[in-house]
Amino acid sequence: MAGGVSCFECPVRDRTLCRALDSKHLTEVENLRLPEQALTRGSILVTEGGPSNQYLTIKRGWVMTYSTLPDGRRQIHSFDSRGALIGRMVGAEDPSPYAVEALTDIVACALPRQQADKLFLRAPKMALELARAMNRKQEHAYELLMSVGRRTARERVAHLLLDLYRQICASLDAARPDQPIALPLTQQHIADALGLTSVHVSRTLTQLRKEGLVSLHHQRLDLLDVAALTAVASGDR
Amino acid sequence: MAGGVSCFECPVRDRTLCRALDSKHLTEVENLRLPEQALTRGSILVTEGGPSNQYLTIKRGWVMTYSTLPDGRRQIHSFDSRGALIGRMVGAEDPSPYAVEALTDIVACALPRQQADKLFLRAPKMALELARAMNRKQEHAYELLMSVGRRTARERVAHLLLDLYRQICASLDAARPDQPIALPLTQQHIADALGLTSVHVSRTLTQLRKEGLVSLHHQRLDLLDVAALTAVASGDR
DNA sequence: CGAGCAATTGAAATGGGTCAAGACGTGTGG
DNA sequence: CCACACGTCTTGACCCATTTCAATTGCTCG
């Protein structure tokens, strides 16, 4: 075992590829994995145009995936936390079309890609979980695409906050209910995910606050009226 | 074997999950698959809110994947042709968040989901191909997201046409070069994929035509100046 | 030949962007 | 412990890319 607790005690195991693995295969994973990675906020896990030669599982903290255009315009594709998998399968040797960056200090578990791919052939449950993980990310991207393509700014913001809230609650072990929750994003991040300007995100949030739907200050998010917010996100009112 | 040619003669096999399968497993697929599906243009393969209890491989024709909002706004997530895989893995019993519809008459190969999932555990190469297919779709969604979120209308149209052209050429067995190619889309489809109005797509295409970059009439597409178009798509000029 | 959908074009409206100035917070170094 | 510097957020005024509305033309197919 290479740094950190054993895979058998892994606190995020049932959210990862290793879910439902028998002990023989879990031992193989344990032998394969690299020392646990601890990285600070702002670290780049994958460079745009660089390689992606590991599978990374986020054990603690938040990361984001994004691409940029030559002139600096940025699109954030996804925010990920506990249990999320980072890593390309197609053209993994080729330049990555997107970057992955730590939004907070993080801890991650790394598997070298080539050997992991071989392991997946011996552990088909892992391969199938991998497919599920990829499918989940695909569908999540479709959801965001719907927002960015067809929703108004107000609807987009409402939808994203609901989505993040759900994601955060799901990543908590104890389902802690109505406290404000930590959201390590600036309004610029929200803007870059939603295809808006940070100025307009600010205006939109101000309005939602005035209507008593959300509270968001100093990276603390609280949804004050989930039903109303859901209505806003769906285009009613 | 259930309708159509044997899997061993399948003309799209090397673009699908069955790529690189040994004959034992390929026989299993052959026994599992349902009669070949032939569907007419406009057929709904998956309903929004309905189930997704099959894996479908497109053998001929085009389909699109999209979602709609209660008031009818539509976002198209992807256009797919020869070799593409349709099917959900996560919450496949739950209502599908998107629909899949045939853009042309199509022929597809269907595998029942539950039994296919069991087969994947016996044929890990298939499971890994499945993961790759899902990853490919995820990354393709990210590309579109970048367009819709951060590119201008002009850049979006240029980028999509390049992308479709590439996709079409790749799906051709013989790499036929500089003929105009069939593109079974209306401007409304393009608009709904790019988060624009069909009116504005029309204006944008007219301009690109005037500049001699593309030709697109009656569902025939020809890229007259790929280099210039690429420059437009990247935000230069 | 007519019906109906797709595409085009013009004119006017608008949601969200841009530019700019100021307030607020927070971590840092003196 | 204070003050300053820097990043983030807010707010106002103006602008413009895209939408909306509307009318016309052109295809295609029955």
Coordinates of N, CA, C and O in Angstrom, one line a residue, chain B residues 63-178:
Chain B
V63 N -28.9 10.0 -36.3 CA -29.9 10.3 -35.2 C -29.4 11.5 -34.5 O -28.2 11.9 -34.7
M64 N -30.3 12.1 -33.7 CA -29.9 13.2 -32.9 C -30.4 13.0 -31.4 O -31.4 12.3 -31.2
T65 N -29.7 13.5 -30.5 CA -30.0 13.4 -29.1 C -30.3 14.8 -28.6 O -29.6 15.8 -28.9
Y66 N -31.5 15.0 -27.9 CA -31.8 16.4 -27.5 C -32.7 16.3 -26.2 O -33.2 15.3 -25.9
S67 N -32.8 17.5 -25.6 CA -33.7 17.7 -24.5 C -34.6 18.9 -24.7 O -34.2 19.8 -25.5
T68 N -35.7 18.9 -24.1 CA -36.6 20.1 -24.3 C -37.0 20.6 -22.9 O -37.0 19.9 -21.9
L69 N -37.3 21.9 -22.8 CA -37.8 22.5 -21.6 C -39.4 22.5 -21.8 O -39.9 22.3 -22.9
P70 N -40.1 22.7 -20.6 CA -41.5 22.6 -20.6 C -42.1 23.5 -21.7 O -43.1 23.2 -22.3
D71 N -41.5 24.7 -22.0 CA -42.1 25.6 -23.0 C -41.7 25.3 -24.4 O -42.0 26.1 -25.3
G72 N -40.9 24.3 -24.6 CA -40.6 23.9 -26.0 C -39.2 24.2 -26.4 O -38.8 23.7 -27.5
R73 N -38.5 25.0 -25.7 CA -37.1 25.3 -26.1 C -36.4 24.0 -26.2 O -36.5 23.1 -25.3
R74 N -35.6 23.8 -27.2 CA -34.9 22.5 -27.4 C -33.4 22.7 -27.5 O -32.9 23.7 -28.1
Q75 N -32.6 21.8 -26.9 CA -31.2 21.8 -27.1 C -30.8 20.5 -27.6 O -31.1 19.4 -27.0
I76 N -30.1 20.5 -28.8 CA -29.6 19.2 -29.3 C -28.2 19.0 -28.8 O -27.4 19.9 -28.8
H77 N -28.0 17.8 -28.3 CA -26.7 17.5 -27.6 C -25.7 16.9 -28.6 O -24.5 17.0 -28.4
S78 N -26.2 16.1 -29.5 CA -25.3 15.4 -30.4 C -26.0 14.9 -31.7 O -27.2 14.6 -31.7
F79 N -25.3 14.9 -32.7 CA -25.7 14.2 -34.0 C -24.8 13.0 -34.1 O -23.6 13.1 -34.0
D80 N -25.4 11.8 -34.4 CA -24.6 10.6 -34.5 C -25.0 9.8 -35.7 O -26.1 9.8 -36.2
S81 N -24.0 9.1 -36.2 CA -24.2 8.3 -37.4 C -23.5 6.9 -37.2 O -23.2 6.5 -36.1
R82 N -23.2 6.3 -38.4 CA -22.6 5.0 -38.4 C -21.6 4.6 -37.3 O -20.6 5.3 -37.1
G83 N -22.0 3.6 -36.6 CA -21.1 3.1 -35.5 C -21.3 3.7 -34.1 O -20.8 3.2 -33.2
A84 N -22.2 4.7 -34.1 CA -22.4 5.3 -32.8 C -23.3 4.4 -31.9 O -24.1 3.6 -32.4
L85 N -23.0 4.6 -30.6 CA -23.8 3.8 -29.6 C -24.8 4.7 -28.9 O -24.4 5.8 -28.4
I86 N -26.0 4.2 -28.7 CA -27.0 4.9 -28.0 C -27.4 4.0 -26.8 O -27.7 2.9 -27.0
G87 N -27.5 4.6 -25.6 CA -27.9 3.8 -24.5 C -27.4 4.4 -23.2 O -26.3 4.8 -23.1
R88 N -28.3 4.4 -22.2 CA -27.9 4.9 -20.9 C -27.4 3.8 -20.0 O -27.9 2.6 -20.1
M89 N -26.5 4.1 -19.1 CA -26.0 3.1 -18.1 C -26.5 3.5 -16.7 O -26.7 2.6 -15.9
V90 N -26.4 4.7 -16.4 CA -26.8 5.2 -15.0 C -28.3 5.5 -15.0 O -28.8 6.1 -15.9
G91 N -29.0 4.9 -14.0 CA -30.4 5.1 -13.9 C -31.1 4.8 -15.2 O -32.0 5.5 -15.7
A92 N -30.8 3.6 -15.8 CA -31.4 3.3 -17.1 C -32.8 2.9 -16.9 O -33.6 3.0 -17.9
E93 N -33.2 2.6 -15.7 CA -34.6 2.3 -15.4 C -35.4 3.7 -15.3 O -36.6 3.7 -15.5
D94 N -34.7 4.7 -14.8 CA -35.3 6.0 -14.6 C -35.7 6.7 -15.9 O -35.1 6.3 -17.0
P95 N -36.5 7.7 -15.8 CA -36.9 8.4 -17.0 C -35.6 9.0 -17.7 O -34.8 9.6 -17.0
S96 N -35.5 8.9 -19.0 CA -34.4 9.4 -19.7 C -34.5 11.0 -19.7 O -35.5 11.5 -20.0
P97 N -33.4 11.7 -19.4 CA -33.4 13.1 -19.5 C -33.4 13.6 -20.9 O -33.5 14.8 -21.1
Y98 N -33.2 12.8 -21.9 CA -33.1 13.2 -23.3 C -33.8 12.3 -24.2 O -34.0 11.1 -23.8
A99 N -34.1 12.7 -25.4 CA -34.7 11.9 -26.4 C -33.7 11.6 -27.5 O -32.7 12.3 -27.6
V100 N -33.9 10.5 -28.2 CA -33.1 10.2 -29.4 C -34.1 10.0 -30.6 O -35.0 9.2 -30.4
E101 N -33.8 10.7 -31.6 CA -34.7 10.7 -32.8 C -34.0 10.5 -34.1 O -32.8 11.0 -34.2
A102 N -34.6 9.7 -35.0 CA -33.9 9.5 -36.3 C -34.0 10.7 -37.2 O -35.1 11.2 -37.4
L103 N -32.9 11.1 -37.7 CA -32.9 12.3 -38.7 C -33.1 11.8 -40.1 O -33.5 12.6 -41.0
T104 N -32.8 10.5 -40.3 CA -33.0 9.9 -41.6 C -33.6 8.5 -41.3 O -33.7 8.1 -40.2
D105 N -34.0 7.8 -42.4 CA -34.2 6.4 -42.1 C -33.0 5.7 -41.6 O -31.9 6.1 -42.1
I106 N -33.1 4.8 -40.7 CA -31.9 4.2 -40.1 C -32.1 2.7 -39.9 O -33.2 2.2 -40.0
V107 N -30.9 2.1 -39.8 CA -30.8 0.7 -39.4 C -30.0 0.6 -38.2 O -28.9 1.2 -38.1
A108 N -30.5 -0.1 -37.2 CA -29.7 -0.2 -35.9 C -29.7 -1.6 -35.4 O -30.6 -2.4 -35.7
C109 N -28.7 -1.9 -34.6 CA -28.5 -3.2 -34.0 C -28.8 -3.0 -32.5 O -28.3 -2.1 -31.9
A110 N -29.7 -3.9 -31.9 CA -30.1 -3.7 -30.5 C -29.7 -4.8 -29.6 O -29.8 -6.0 -30.0
L111 N -29.2 -4.5 -28.5 CA -28.9 -5.5 -27.4 C -29.8 -5.1 -26.2 O -29.8 -4.0 -25.8
P112 N -30.5 -6.1 -25.6 CA -31.2 -5.8 -24.4 C -30.2 -5.5 -23.3 O -29.2 -6.1 -23.1
R113 N -30.6 -4.4 -22.6 CA -29.6 -3.8 -21.7 C -29.1 -4.8 -20.5 O -27.9 -5.0 -20.3
Q114 N -30.1 -5.4 -19.8 CA -29.7 -6.2 -18.7 C -28.8 -7.3 -19.1 O -27.8 -7.6 -18.5
Q115 N -29.2 -8.0 -20.1 CA -28.4 -9.2 -20.6 C -27.0 -8.7 -21.1 O -26.0 -9.3 -20.9
A116 N -27.0 -7.5 -21.8 CA -25.8 -7.0 -22.3 C -24.8 -6.7 -21.2 O -23.6 -7.0 -21.2
D117 N -25.4 -6.1 -20.1 CA -24.5 -5.7 -19.0 C -23.9 -7.0 -18.4 O -22.7 -6.9 -18.0
K118 N -24.6 -8.1 -18.4 CA -24.0 -9.3 -17.9 C -22.9 -9.8 -18.9 O -21.9 -10.3 -18.4
L119 N -23.2 -9.7 -20.1 CA -22.2 -10.1 -21.1 C -20.9 -9.3 -20.9 O -19.8 -9.8 -21.1
F120 N -21.1 -8.0 -20.7 CA -19.9 -7.1 -20.6 C -19.0 -7.6 -19.4 O -17.8 -7.5 -19.5
L121 N -19.6 -8.2 -18.4 CA -18.7 -8.8 -17.3 C -17.9 -10.0 -17.8 O -16.9 -10.2 -17.2
R122 N -18.5 -10.7 -18.8 CA -17.7 -11.8 -19.3 C -16.8 -11.4 -20.4 O -15.8 -12.1 -20.7
A123 N -17.1 -10.3 -21.0 CA -16.2 -9.8 -22.1 C -15.7 -8.4 -21.8 O -16.2 -7.4 -22.3
P124 N -14.7 -8.4 -21.0 CA -14.2 -7.1 -20.5 C -13.7 -6.1 -21.6 O -13.7 -4.9 -21.4
K125 N -13.3 -6.7 -22.7 CA -12.9 -5.8 -23.8 C -14.1 -5.0 -24.3 O -14.0 -3.8 -24.6
M126 N -15.3 -5.6 -24.2 CA -16.5 -4.8 -24.6 C -16.7 -3.7 -23.6 O -17.1 -2.6 -23.9
A127 N -16.6 -4.1 -22.3 CA -16.8 -3.1 -21.2 C -15.9 -1.9 -21.4 O -16.3 -0.8 -21.2
L128 N -14.6 -2.2 -21.8 CA -13.7 -1.1 -21.9 C -14.0 -0.3 -23.1 O -13.9 0.9 -23.1
E129 N -14.4 -0.9 -24.2 CA -14.8 -0.2 -25.4 C -16.0 0.7 -25.1 O -16.2 1.8 -25.5
L130 N -16.9 0.2 -24.3 CA -18.1 0.9 -23.8 C -17.7 2.2 -23.1 O -18.1 3.3 -23.4
A131 N -16.7 2.0 -22.2 CA -16.2 3.2 -21.4 C -15.6 4.2 -22.4 O -15.8 5.4 -22.3
R132 N -14.8 3.7 -23.4 CA -14.2 4.6 -24.3 C -15.3 5.3 -25.1 O -15.2 6.5 -25.4
A133 N -16.4 4.6 -25.5 CA -17.4 5.2 -26.3 C -18.1 6.3 -25.4 O -18.4 7.4 -25.9
M134 N -18.3 6.1 -24.2 CA -18.9 7.0 -23.3 C -18.0 8.2 -23.1 O -18.4 9.4 -23.1
N135 N -16.7 8.0 -23.0 CA -15.7 9.0 -22.8 C -15.7 9.9 -24.1 O -15.6 11.2 -24.0
R136 N -15.8 9.3 -25.2 CA -15.8 10.0 -26.5 C -17.0 11.0 -26.5 O -16.8 12.2 -26.9
K137 N -18.1 10.5 -26.1 CA -19.3 11.3 -26.1 C -19.2 12.5 -25.1 O -19.7 13.6 -25.4
Q138 N -18.6 12.2 -24.0 CA -18.4 13.2 -23.0 C -17.5 14.3 -23.6 O -17.9 15.5 -23.5
E139 N -16.5 14.0 -24.2 CA -15.5 15.0 -24.7 C -16.1 15.7 -25.8 O -15.9 16.9 -26.0
H140 N -17.0 15.0 -26.6 CA -17.6 15.7 -27.7 C -18.6 16.7 -27.1 O -18.8 17.9 -27.7
A141 N -19.3 16.4 -26.1 CA -20.2 17.3 -25.4 C -19.4 18.5 -24.9 O -19.9 19.7 -25.0
Y142 N -18.3 18.3 -24.4 CA -17.4 19.4 -23.9 C -17.1 20.4 -25.0 O -17.1 21.6 -24.8
E143 N -16.8 19.8 -26.2 CA -16.5 20.7 -27.3 C -17.6 21.6 -27.7 O -17.5 22.8 -27.9
L144 N -18.8 21.0 -27.7 CA -20.0 21.7 -28.1 C -20.3 22.8 -27.0 O -20.7 23.9 -27.3
L145 N -20.1 22.4 -25.7 CA -20.3 23.3 -24.6 C -19.4 24.6 -24.8 O -19.9 25.7 -24.6
M146 N -18.2 24.3 -25.2 CA -17.3 25.5 -25.4 C -17.9 26.4 -26.5 O -17.9 27.6 -26.3
S147 N -18.4 25.8 -27.5 CA -19.0 26.6 -28.6 C -20.1 27.5 -28.1 O -20.2 28.7 -28.2
V148 N -21.1 26.8 -27.5 CA -22.3 27.4 -27.0 C -22.1 28.4 -26.0 O -22.7 29.5 -25.9
G149 N -21.1 28.1 -25.1 CA -20.9 29.1 -24.0 C -20.0 30.2 -24.3 O -20.3 31.3 -23.8
R150 N -19.0 30.0 -25.2 CA -18.0 31.1 -25.3 C -17.7 31.6 -26.7 O -17.0 32.5 -26.9
R151 N -18.3 30.9 -27.7 CA -17.9 31.3 -29.1 C -19.1 32.2 -29.6 O -20.2 32.1 -29.2
T152 N -18.7 33.1 -30.6 CA -19.7 33.9 -31.3 C -20.5 33.0 -32.3 O -20.0 31.9 -32.6
A153 N -21.6 33.5 -32.7 CA -22.4 32.8 -33.7 C -21.6 32.3 -34.9 O -21.6 31.1 -35.3
R154 N -20.8 33.2 -35.4 CA -20.0 32.9 -36.6 C -19.0 31.8 -36.2 O -18.8 30.8 -37.0
E155 N -18.3 31.9 -35.1 CA -17.4 30.8 -34.7 C -18.1 29.5 -34.5 O -17.6 28.5 -34.9
R156 N -19.3 29.6 -33.9 CA -20.0 28.3 -33.6 C -20.4 27.6 -34.9 O -20.2 26.4 -35.0
V157 N -20.9 28.3 -35.8 CA -21.3 27.7 -37.1 C -20.1 27.1 -37.8 O -20.1 25.9 -38.2
A158 N -19.0 27.9 -37.9 CA -17.8 27.4 -38.5 C -17.3 26.1 -37.8 O -17.0 25.1 -38.5
H159 N -17.3 26.1 -36.5 CA -16.8 25.0 -35.8 C -17.7 23.7 -36.0 O -17.2 22.6 -36.2
L160 N -19.0 23.9 -35.9 CA -19.9 22.8 -36.1 C -19.8 22.2 -37.5 O -19.7 21.0 -37.6
L161 N -19.7 23.0 -38.5 CA -19.6 22.5 -39.8 C -18.3 21.7 -40.0 O -18.3 20.6 -40.6
L162 N -17.2 22.2 -39.4 CA -15.9 21.5 -39.5 C -16.1 20.1 -38.8 O -15.6 19.1 -39.2
D163 N -16.7 20.2 -37.6 CA -16.9 19.0 -36.8 C -17.7 17.9 -37.6 O -17.4 16.8 -37.6
L164 N -18.8 18.4 -38.1 CA -19.7 17.5 -38.8 C -19.0 16.9 -40.1 O -19.1 15.7 -40.4
Y165 N -18.3 17.7 -40.7 CA -17.5 17.3 -41.9 C -16.5 16.2 -41.5 O -16.5 15.1 -42.2
R166 N -15.8 16.4 -40.5 CA -14.9 15.4 -40.0 C -15.6 14.1 -39.6 O -15.2 13.0 -40.0
Q167 N -16.7 14.3 -38.9 CA -17.5 13.1 -38.5 C -18.0 12.3 -39.7 O -17.9 11.1 -39.7
I168 N -18.4 13.0 -40.7 CA -19.0 12.3 -41.9 C -17.8 11.6 -42.6 O -18.0 10.4 -43.0
C169 N -16.7 12.3 -42.8 CA -15.6 11.7 -43.5 C -15.1 10.4 -42.8 O -14.9 9.4 -43.4
A170 N -15.1 10.5 -41.4 CA -14.6 9.4 -40.7 C -15.6 8.2 -40.8 O -15.2 7.1 -40.7
S171 N -16.9 8.5 -41.0 CA -17.9 7.4 -41.0 C -17.9 6.8 -42.4 O -18.6 5.8 -42.6
L172 N -17.3 7.4 -43.4 CA -17.2 6.9 -44.7 C -16.1 5.8 -44.7 O -15.1 6.0 -44.1
D173 N -16.4 4.7 -45.4 CA -15.4 3.6 -45.5 C -14.3 4.1 -46.4 O -13.1 4.1 -46.1
A174 N -14.7 4.5 -47.6 CA -13.7 5.1 -48.5 C -13.6 6.5 -48.2 O -14.7 7.2 -48.1
A175 N -12.4 7.0 -47.9 CA -12.3 8.4 -47.6 C -12.5 9.2 -48.9 O -11.5 9.6 -49.6
R176 N -13.7 9.5 -49.2 CA -14.0 10.3 -50.4 C -13.8 11.8 -50.1 O -14.3 12.3 -49.1
P177 N -13.0 12.4 -50.9 CA -12.5 13.7 -50.5 C -13.5 14.9 -50.8 O -14.5 15.1 -50.1
D178 N -13.3 15.6 -51.9 CA -13.8 16.9 -52.1 C -15.2 17.0 -52.7 O -15.5 18.1 -53.3

